[in-house]
C-alpha positions as a Markdown table, in Angstrom:
| # | Residue | x | y | z |
|---|---|---|---|---|
| 1 | Met | 0.0 | 0.5 | -0.3 |
| 2 | Val | 1.2 | 3.5 | -0.8 |
| 3 | Lys | 2.0 | 5.7 | 2.1 |
| 4 | Leu | 2.6 | 9.0 | 0.5 |
| 5 | Ala | 4.6 | 12.3 | 1.8 |
| 6 | Ile | 4.5 | 15.3 | 0.5 |
| 7 | Ile | 7.1 | 17.7 | 0.5 |
| 8 | Gly | 6.2 | 21.1 | 1.1 |
| 9 | Gly | 3.2 | 22.1 | 3.1 |
| 10 | Gly | 1.8 | 25.4 | 1.5 |
| 11 | Asp | -1.0 | 25.7 | -0.9 |
| 12 | Leu | 0.1 | 23.1 | -3.7 |
| 13 | Gly | 0.5 | 20.7 | -1.0 |
| 14 | Gln | -3.2 | 21.2 | 0.0 |
| 15 | Gln | -4.3 | 21.2 | -3.2 |
| 16 | Ile | -2.4 | 17.7 | -3.6 |
| 17 | Leu | -3.4 | 16.3 | 0.0 |
| 18 | Glu | -7.3 | 16.9 | -1.0 |
| 19 | Tyr | -7.2 | 15.2 | -4.1 |
| 20 | Ala | -5.2 | 12.2 | -2.7 |
| 21 | Asn | -8.0 | 11.6 | -0.4 |
| 22 | Val | -10.6 | 11.9 | -3.1 |
| 23 | Leu | -8.3 | 8.9 | -4.7 |
| 24 | Gly | -8.3 | 7.1 | -1.1 |
| 25 | Val | -4.4 | 7.4 | -1.3 |
| 26 | Asn | -2.8 | 7.6 | 2.5 |
| 27 | Val | -1.0 | 10.5 | 3.0 |
| 28 | Val | 1.3 | 10.1 | 6.1 |
| 29 | Gly | 2.2 | 14.1 | 6.5 |
| 30 | Phe | 4.5 | 16.4 | 4.8 |
| 31 | Phe | 8.3 | 17.4 | 5.1 |
| 32 | Asp | 8.4 | 21.4 | 5.3 |
| 33 | Asp | 11.6 | 23.4 | 6.6 |
| 34 | Thr | 9.3 | 25.9 | 7.7 |
| 35 | Ile | 7.0 | 24.4 | 9.6 |
| 36 | Asp | 7.6 | 22.7 | 13.2 |
| 37 | Glu | 8.0 | 18.9 | 13.4 |
| 38 | Gly | 5.5 | 17.2 | 15.1 |
| 39 | Thr | 2.8 | 19.9 | 14.7 |
| 40 | Phe | -0.4 | 19.4 | 12.3 |
| 41 | Lys | -1.0 | 21.0 | 9.1 |
| 42 | Tyr | -4.4 | 20.0 | 7.0 |
| 43 | Gly | -5.1 | 17.4 | 9.2 |
| 44 | Val | -1.9 | 15.9 | 9.0 |
| 45 | Pro | 1.6 | 15.8 | 10.9 |
| 46 | Ile | 4.7 | 17.6 | 9.9 |
| 47 | Leu | 7.2 | 14.7 | 9.6 |
| 48 | Gly | 10.3 | 17.5 | 9.5 |
| 49 | Gly | 12.2 | 19.3 | 7.5 |
| 50 | Ile | 13.9 | 18.2 | 4.3 |
| 51 | Glu | 17.0 | 16.7 | 6.0 |
| 52 | Ser | 14.6 | 14.2 | 7.9 |
| 53 | Ile | 13.6 | 12.8 | 4.7 |
| 54 | Lys | 16.1 | 10.1 | 4.3 |
| 55 | Lys | 15.7 | 8.7 | 8.0 |
| 56 | Ser | 11.9 | 8.5 | 7.8 |
| 57 | Phe | 12.1 | 6.7 | 4.7 |
| 58 | Thr | 14.6 | 4.4 | 6.0 |
| 59 | Asn | 12.2 | 3.8 | 9.0 |
| 60 | Lys | 9.3 | 3.0 | 6.2 |
| 61 | Glu | 7.6 | 6.0 | 7.5 |
| 62 | Phe | 6.6 | 6.5 | 4.1 |
| 63 | Thr | 6.9 | 4.5 | 0.7 |
| 64 | His | 6.7 | 7.3 | -1.6 |
| 65 | Thr | 6.8 | 11.1 | -2.3 |
| 66 | Ile | 5.7 | 14.0 | -4.4 |
| 67 | Ile | 7.0 | 17.5 | -4.4 |
| 68 | Ala | 4.7 | 20.8 | -3.9 |
| 69 | Val | 6.8 | 23.5 | -4.8 |
| 70 | Gly | 4.9 | 26.4 | -6.6 |
| 71 | Tyr | 5.8 | 28.1 | -10.0 |
| 72 | Asn | 8.2 | 30.4 | -8.5 |
| 73 | His | 10.6 | 27.3 | -7.7 |
| 74 | Leu | 11.1 | 25.2 | -10.6 |
| 75 | Lys | 14.7 | 25.4 | -10.6 |
| 76 | Phe | 14.7 | 24.5 | -6.5 |
| 77 | Lys | 12.0 | 21.8 | -7.1 |
| 78 | Glu | 14.5 | 20.0 | -10.0 |
| 79 | Ala | 17.6 | 20.2 | -7.4 |
| 80 | Leu | 15.2 | 18.7 | -4.9 |
| 81 | Trp | 14.0 | 16.2 | -7.4 |
| 82 | Asn | 17.6 | 15.0 | -7.8 |
| 83 | Lys | 18.1 | 14.9 | -4.1 |
| 84 | Ile | 15.6 | 12.5 | -3.6 |
| 85 | Thr | 16.5 | 10.4 | -6.7 |
| 86 | Glu | 20.0 | 9.7 | -5.2 |
| 87 | Leu | 18.3 | 8.4 | -1.9 |
| 88 | Asn | 16.1 | 5.6 | -4.4 |
| 89 | Ile | 12.7 | 7.1 | -3.1 |
| 90 | Pro | 10.0 | 6.5 | -5.1 |
| 91 | Phe | 8.0 | 9.6 | -6.7 |
| 92 | Tyr | 4.2 | 9.0 | -7.1 |
| 93 | Ser | 1.6 | 11.1 | -9.5 |
| 94 | Ile | -1.8 | 12.4 | -8.5 |
| 95 | Ile | -4.2 | 12.6 | -11.1 |
| 96 | Ala | -7.7 | 13.8 | -10.5 |
| 97 | Pro | -10.6 | 11.2 | -11.5 |
| 98 | Ser | -11.9 | 13.6 | -14.4 |
| 99 | Val | -9.0 | 13.6 | -16.5 |
| 100 | Tyr | -8.5 | 12.1 | -19.8 |
| 101 | Ile | -5.2 | 10.4 | -20.7 |
| 102 | Asn | -5.5 | 8.9 | -24.1 |
| 103 | Pro | -3.8 | 5.2 | -23.5 |
| 104 | Ser | -1.0 | 6.3 | -26.3 |
| 105 | Ala | 0.1 | 9.2 | -23.7 |
| 106 | Thr | 2.6 | 9.3 | -21.2 |
| 107 | Val | 2.5 | 10.6 | -17.5 |
| 108 | Glu | 6.1 | 10.6 | -15.7 |
| 109 | Asp | 6.3 | 9.9 | -12.2 |
| 110 | Gly | 5.8 | 12.7 | -9.5 |
| 111 | Ser | 3.1 | 14.8 | -11.5 |
| 112 | Phe | 0.4 | 16.3 | -10.4 |
| 113 | Ile | -2.8 | 16.7 | -12.6 |
| 114 | Met | -5.9 | 18.4 | -12.2 |
| 115 | Pro | -9.9 | 17.7 | -12.9 |
| 116 | Gly | -11.0 | 18.5 | -16.8 |
| 117 | Val | -7.4 | 17.9 | -18.1 |
| 118 | Val | -7.2 | 16.2 | -21.3 |
| 119 | Val | -3.8 | 14.9 | -22.6 |
| 120 | Asp | -4.2 | 13.4 | -26.1 |
| 121 | Gln | -3.0 | 11.0 | -28.3 |
| 122 | Arg | 0.8 | 10.4 | -28.1 |
| 123 | Ser | 1.3 | 13.3 | -25.9 |
| 124 | Lys | 4.0 | 12.9 | -22.9 |
| 125 | Ile | 3.9 | 15.2 | -19.4 |
| 126 | Gly | 7.7 | 15.2 | -18.0 |
| 127 | Lys | 8.1 | 14.1 | -14.4 |
| 128 | Gly | 7.3 | 16.7 | -11.4 |
| 129 | Ser | 4.8 | 18.5 | -13.8 |
| 130 | Val | 1.9 | 20.5 | -12.5 |
| 131 | Ile | -1.2 | 20.9 | -14.9 |
| 132 | Asn | -3.8 | 22.9 | -13.7 |
| 133 | Cys | -7.7 | 22.4 | -14.0 |
| 134 | Asn | -9.3 | 22.4 | -17.6 |
| 135 | Thr | -5.9 | 22.2 | -19.5 |
| 136 | Thr | -5.8 | 20.7 | -22.7 |
| 137 | Ile | -2.5 | 19.0 | -24.3 |
| 138 | Ser | -3.1 | 18.4 | -27.9 |
| 139 | His | -1.8 | 15.1 | -29.9 |
| 140 | Asp | 1.9 | 14.6 | -30.4 |
| 141 | Ser | 2.6 | 17.2 | -27.7 |
| 142 | Glu | 5.3 | 17.5 | -25.0 |
| 143 | Val | 5.7 | 19.1 | -21.7 |
| 144 | Gly | 9.2 | 19.1 | -20.2 |
| 145 | Ala | 10.2 | 17.9 | -16.6 |
| 146 | Phe | 9.3 | 20.6 | -13.9 |
| 147 | Ser | 7.1 | 22.4 | -15.8 |
| 148 | Phe | 3.8 | 24.3 | -14.6 |
| 149 | Leu | 0.5 | 24.9 | -16.7 |
| 150 | Ala | -2.0 | 27.3 | -15.3 |
| 151 | Pro | -5.7 | 26.9 | -15.5 |
| 152 | Gly | -7.3 | 26.7 | -19.0 |
| 153 | Val | -4.0 | 26.4 | -21.0 |
| 154 | Gln | -4.7 | 24.9 | -24.7 |
| 155 | Leu | -1.9 | 23.4 | -26.5 |
| 156 | Ser | -2.3 | 22.7 | -30.2 |
| 157 | Gly | -0.7 | 19.6 | -31.7 |
| 158 | Phe | 3.1 | 18.8 | -32.1 |
| 159 | Val | 3.8 | 21.6 | -29.4 |
| 160 | Lys | 6.8 | 21.1 | -27.6 |
| 161 | Val | 7.3 | 22.6 | -23.9 |
| 162 | Gly | 10.6 | 22.7 | -22.2 |
| 163 | Ser | 11.8 | 21.9 | -18.9 |
| 164 | Arg | 11.1 | 24.2 | -15.9 |
| 165 | Thr | 8.8 | 26.3 | -18.0 |
| 166 | Phe | 5.4 | 28.5 | -16.8 |
| 167 | Ile | 2.5 | 29.3 | -18.8 |
| 168 | Gly | -0.2 | 31.3 | -17.4 |
| 169 | Thr | -3.7 | 30.8 | -17.1 |
| 170 | Gly | -6.0 | 30.8 | -20.7 |
| 171 | Ser | -3.0 | 30.8 | -22.9 |
| 172 | Val | -3.2 | 29.6 | -25.9 |
| 173 | Thr | -0.4 | 27.8 | -28.3 |
| 174 | Val | -0.9 | 27.1 | -31.8 |
| 175 | Asp | 0.6 | 23.9 | -33.3 |
| 176 | His | 4.4 | 23.3 | -34.4 |
| 177 | Val | 5.8 | 25.3 | -32.3 |
| 178 | Ile | 8.7 | 25.3 | -29.7 |
| 179 | Ile | 8.7 | 26.8 | -26.1 |
| 180 | Gly | 12.0 | 26.6 | -24.5 |
| 181 | Asp | 13.5 | 25.9 | -21.0 |
| 182 | Asp | 12.9 | 28.0 | -18.2 |
| 183 | Ile | 10.3 | 30.6 | -19.9 |
| 184 | Lys | 7.4 | 32.4 | -18.5 |
| 185 | Ile | 4.3 | 33.1 | -20.5 |
| 186 | Gly | 1.7 | 35.6 | -19.1 |
| 187 | Ala | -1.9 | 35.2 | -18.8 |
| 188 | Gly | -4.0 | 35.2 | -21.5 |
| 189 | Thr | -1.1 | 35.1 | -24.0 |
| 190 | Thr | -1.1 | 33.6 | -27.8 |
| 191 | Val | 2.2 | 31.7 | -28.6 |
| 192 | Thr | 2.4 | 31.7 | -32.7 |
| 193 | Glu | 5.7 | 31.1 | -33.1 |
| 194 | Ser | 8.7 | 29.2 | -31.4 |
| 195 | Leu | 10.0 | 30.7 | -28.2 |
| 196 | Thr | 13.6 | 30.1 | -27.4 |
| 197 | Glu | 15.0 | 33.1 | -25.7 |
| 198 | Val | 14.8 | 32.6 | -21.7 |
| 199 | Gly | 12.4 | 35.6 | -20.2 |
| 200 | Thr | 8.7 | 36.3 | -20.0 |
| 201 | Tyr | 6.4 | 36.8 | -22.8 |
| 202 | Ile | 2.7 | 38.4 | -22.8 |
| 203 | Gly | 0.3 | 39.8 | -25.1 |
| 204 | Ser | -1.4 | 38.4 | -28.8 |
| 205 | Pro | 0.5 | 37.7 | -30.3 |
| 206 | Ser | 3.4 | 36.8 | -27.6 |
| 207 | Lys | 6.5 | 39.3 | -27.0 |
| 208 | Lys | 9.3 | 39.3 | -25.0 |
| 209 | Leu | 8.8 | 41.8 | -21.9 |
């Protein structure tokens, strides 16, 4: 049986906890450096800080983990992922019941996918990604590792999103474009051509700030 520990006790951690409860996944607690060990948050215990993870796993207090780090700290999330991987701790994905994932699509471990998301044919969600409510990832598209897609994002077919990329609420991307690593796209942006230079893009069509 899965005993899930969530790394990060903030708002995203609370969301993951709620959907884990819906799915019947046993959440044993949070790891968080900013909250006192032994206290409770959202009704579950704080197991300790990040340095407590190895000992807790060795003691079989949990079997899997998921990282609840938001879109402002995606490089930190990747570094933390690498550290947990070195400890041979398995990651777990939380996928809301209403999500549609085509049988030919792939969702890698440690992802969090919220209600109303469509992951179409032959598409891929990279490890540790967050895909928010009512987002559509059309056929043959790819979302890179540790990326964060806000509510209502629409990716057309054959789109490639890089790693650690944030795409804001209601953004639309036409087909066959590439969005590079570490790029941020503001809410309501329309992406009509590939974006490769790191930065923040807004507008319709998108322009770099």
